[in-house]
mmCIF file of C-alpha atoms and ligand atoms in Angstrom:
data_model
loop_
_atom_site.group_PDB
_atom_site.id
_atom_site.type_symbol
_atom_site.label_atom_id
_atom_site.label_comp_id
_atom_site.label_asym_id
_atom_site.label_seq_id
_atom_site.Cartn_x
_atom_site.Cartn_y
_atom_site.Cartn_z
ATOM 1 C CA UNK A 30 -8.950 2.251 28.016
ATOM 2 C CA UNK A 31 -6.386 0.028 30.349
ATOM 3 C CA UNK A 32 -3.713 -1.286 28.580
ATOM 4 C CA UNK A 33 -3.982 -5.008 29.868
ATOM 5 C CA UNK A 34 -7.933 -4.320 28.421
ATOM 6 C CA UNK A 35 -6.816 -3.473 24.713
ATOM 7 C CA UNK A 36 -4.203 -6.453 25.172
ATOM 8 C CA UNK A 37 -7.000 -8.831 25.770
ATOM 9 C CA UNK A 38 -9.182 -7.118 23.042
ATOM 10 C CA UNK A 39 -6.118 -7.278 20.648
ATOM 11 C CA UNK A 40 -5.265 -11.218 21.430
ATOM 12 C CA UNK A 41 -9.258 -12.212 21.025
ATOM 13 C CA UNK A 42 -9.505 -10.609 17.821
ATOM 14 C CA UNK A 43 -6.571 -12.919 16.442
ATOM 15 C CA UNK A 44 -8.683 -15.563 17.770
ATOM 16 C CA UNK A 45 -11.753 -14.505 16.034
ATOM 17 C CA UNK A 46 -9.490 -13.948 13.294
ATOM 18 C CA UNK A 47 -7.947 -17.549 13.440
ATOM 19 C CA UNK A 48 -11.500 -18.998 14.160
ATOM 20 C CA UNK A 49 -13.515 -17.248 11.286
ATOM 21 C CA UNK A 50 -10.519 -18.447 8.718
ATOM 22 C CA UNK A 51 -10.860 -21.974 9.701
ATOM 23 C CA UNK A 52 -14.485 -21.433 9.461
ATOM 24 C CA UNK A 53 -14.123 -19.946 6.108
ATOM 25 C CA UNK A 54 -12.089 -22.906 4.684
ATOM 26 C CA UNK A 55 -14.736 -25.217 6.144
ATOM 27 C CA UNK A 56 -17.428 -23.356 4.483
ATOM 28 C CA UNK A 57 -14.791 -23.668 1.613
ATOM 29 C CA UNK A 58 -14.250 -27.424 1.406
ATOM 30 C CA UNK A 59 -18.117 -28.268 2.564
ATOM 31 C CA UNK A 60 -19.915 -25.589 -0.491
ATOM 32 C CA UNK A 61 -17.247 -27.917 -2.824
ATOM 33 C CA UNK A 62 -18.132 -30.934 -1.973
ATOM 34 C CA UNK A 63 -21.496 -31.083 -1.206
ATOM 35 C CA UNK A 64 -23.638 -28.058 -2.034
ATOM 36 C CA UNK A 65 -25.151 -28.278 -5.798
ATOM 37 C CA UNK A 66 -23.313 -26.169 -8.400
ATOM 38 C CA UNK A 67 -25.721 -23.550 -8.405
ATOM 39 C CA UNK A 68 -25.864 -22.850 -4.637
ATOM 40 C CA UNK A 69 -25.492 -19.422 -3.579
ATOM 41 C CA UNK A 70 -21.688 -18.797 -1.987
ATOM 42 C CA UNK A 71 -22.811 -15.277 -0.494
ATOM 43 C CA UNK A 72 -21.922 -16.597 3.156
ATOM 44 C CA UNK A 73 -18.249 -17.022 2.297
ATOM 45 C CA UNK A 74 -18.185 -13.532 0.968
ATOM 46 C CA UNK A 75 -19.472 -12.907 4.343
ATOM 47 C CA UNK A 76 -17.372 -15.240 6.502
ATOM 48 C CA UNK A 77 -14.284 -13.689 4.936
ATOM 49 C CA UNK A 78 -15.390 -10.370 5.280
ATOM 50 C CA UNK A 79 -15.727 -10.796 9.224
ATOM 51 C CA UNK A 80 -12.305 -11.960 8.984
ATOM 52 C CA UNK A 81 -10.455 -9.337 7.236
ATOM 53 C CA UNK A 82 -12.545 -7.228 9.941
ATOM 54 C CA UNK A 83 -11.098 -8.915 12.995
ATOM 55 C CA UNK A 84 -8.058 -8.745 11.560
ATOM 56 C CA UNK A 85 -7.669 -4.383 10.488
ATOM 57 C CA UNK A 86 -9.031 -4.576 14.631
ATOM 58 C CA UNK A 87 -5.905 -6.764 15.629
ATOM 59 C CA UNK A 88 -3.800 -4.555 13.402
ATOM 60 C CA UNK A 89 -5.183 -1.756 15.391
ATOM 61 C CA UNK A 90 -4.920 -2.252 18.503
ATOM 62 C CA UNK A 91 -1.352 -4.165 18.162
ATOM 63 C CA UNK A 92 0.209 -0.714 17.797
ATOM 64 C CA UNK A 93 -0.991 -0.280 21.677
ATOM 65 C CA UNK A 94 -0.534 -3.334 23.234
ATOM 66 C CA UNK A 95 3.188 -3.285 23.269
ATOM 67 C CA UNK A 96 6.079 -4.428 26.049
ATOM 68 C CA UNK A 97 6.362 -2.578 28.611
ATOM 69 C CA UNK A 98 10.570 -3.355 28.951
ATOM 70 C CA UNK A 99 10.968 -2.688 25.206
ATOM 71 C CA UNK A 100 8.276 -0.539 24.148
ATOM 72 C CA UNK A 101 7.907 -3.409 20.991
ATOM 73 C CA UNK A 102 4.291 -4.725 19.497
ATOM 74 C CA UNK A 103 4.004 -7.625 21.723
ATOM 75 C CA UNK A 104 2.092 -9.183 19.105
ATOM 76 C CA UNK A 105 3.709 -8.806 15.925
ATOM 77 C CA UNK A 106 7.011 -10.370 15.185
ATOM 78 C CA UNK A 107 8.073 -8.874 11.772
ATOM 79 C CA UNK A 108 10.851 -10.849 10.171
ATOM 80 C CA UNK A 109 13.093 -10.990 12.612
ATOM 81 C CA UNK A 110 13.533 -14.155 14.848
ATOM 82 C CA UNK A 111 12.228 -14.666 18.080
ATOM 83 C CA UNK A 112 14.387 -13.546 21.151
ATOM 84 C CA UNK A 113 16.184 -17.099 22.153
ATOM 85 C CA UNK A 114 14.533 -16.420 25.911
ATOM 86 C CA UNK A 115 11.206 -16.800 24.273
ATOM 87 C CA UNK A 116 9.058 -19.928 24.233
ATOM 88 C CA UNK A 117 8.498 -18.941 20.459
ATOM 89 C CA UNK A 118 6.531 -17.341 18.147
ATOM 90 C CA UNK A 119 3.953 -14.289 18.259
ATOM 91 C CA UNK A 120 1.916 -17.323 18.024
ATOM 92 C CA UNK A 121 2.662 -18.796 21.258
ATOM 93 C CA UNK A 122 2.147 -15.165 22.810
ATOM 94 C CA UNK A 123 -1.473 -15.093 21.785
ATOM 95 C CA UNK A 124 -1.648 -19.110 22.813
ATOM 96 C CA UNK A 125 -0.688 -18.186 26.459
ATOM 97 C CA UNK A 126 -1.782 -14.343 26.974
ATOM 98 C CA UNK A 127 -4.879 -15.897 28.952
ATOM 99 C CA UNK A 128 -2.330 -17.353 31.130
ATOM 100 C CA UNK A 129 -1.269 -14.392 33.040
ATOM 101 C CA UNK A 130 2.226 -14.010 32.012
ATOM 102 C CA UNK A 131 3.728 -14.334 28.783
ATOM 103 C CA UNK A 132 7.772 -14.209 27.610
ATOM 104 C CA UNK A 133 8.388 -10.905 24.804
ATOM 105 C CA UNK A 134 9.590 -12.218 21.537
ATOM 106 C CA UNK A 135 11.562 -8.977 21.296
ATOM 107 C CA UNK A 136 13.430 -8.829 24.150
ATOM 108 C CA UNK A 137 13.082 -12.045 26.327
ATOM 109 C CA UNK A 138 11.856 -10.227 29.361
ATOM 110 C CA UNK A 139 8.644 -12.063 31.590
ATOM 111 C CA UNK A 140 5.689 -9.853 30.710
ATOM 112 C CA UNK A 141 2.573 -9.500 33.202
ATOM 113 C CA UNK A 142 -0.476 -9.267 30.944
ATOM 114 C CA UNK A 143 -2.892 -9.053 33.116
ATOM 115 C CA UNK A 144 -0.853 -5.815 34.990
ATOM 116 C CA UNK A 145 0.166 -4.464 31.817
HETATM 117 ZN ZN1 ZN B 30 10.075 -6.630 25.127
#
């Protein structure tokens, strides 16, 4: 597999990861408020299952998709601060990977992600 293909796979799944949460807390906030007491909440067990699956597949492939200046997880951040060159977070590397070219919140360096 190419390593700009896993980057893309790894970046969706924390989109599919973000989306199913928010769909989750939906689901959440709508089963509260307007489904009778004794609805069934299977989907939620459901919903959040999907989620915790996109996200051991983001954990995954993370470990691959990593900069090719500093040989760092492009997409996880761990508790240190963002490199001052950077935009910032890991979250605004996922916002803009679709963009072509993102900044590495490790080491500051432009990173090509479609020529990875
Ligand atoms: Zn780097």
């Amino acid at each position: 597999m190419s390593k700009s293909l896993i980057g893309k796979l790894d970046v969706l799944s924390v989109f599919i990861a973000w989306f199913l949460l928010l769909a989750f807390l939906i689901a959440l906030c709508y089963g509260k408020l307007f489904a009778p007491p004794e609805a069934s909440a299977s989907h939620l067990v459901y919903i959040f299952g999907a989620f915790l699956g996109a996200l051991v597949v983001h954990i995954v492939l993370a470990l691959f998709n990593r900069c090719p200046h500093c040989n760092k997880c492009l997409t996880v951040q761990g508790f240190k601060p963002p490199h001052p060159a950077s935009s910032g977070d890991w979250t605004k590397v996922v916002w803009h990977w679709f963009s072509g070219s993102i900044v590495c919140i490790h080491c500051g360096q432009r990173v090509n992600t479609n020529g990875l």
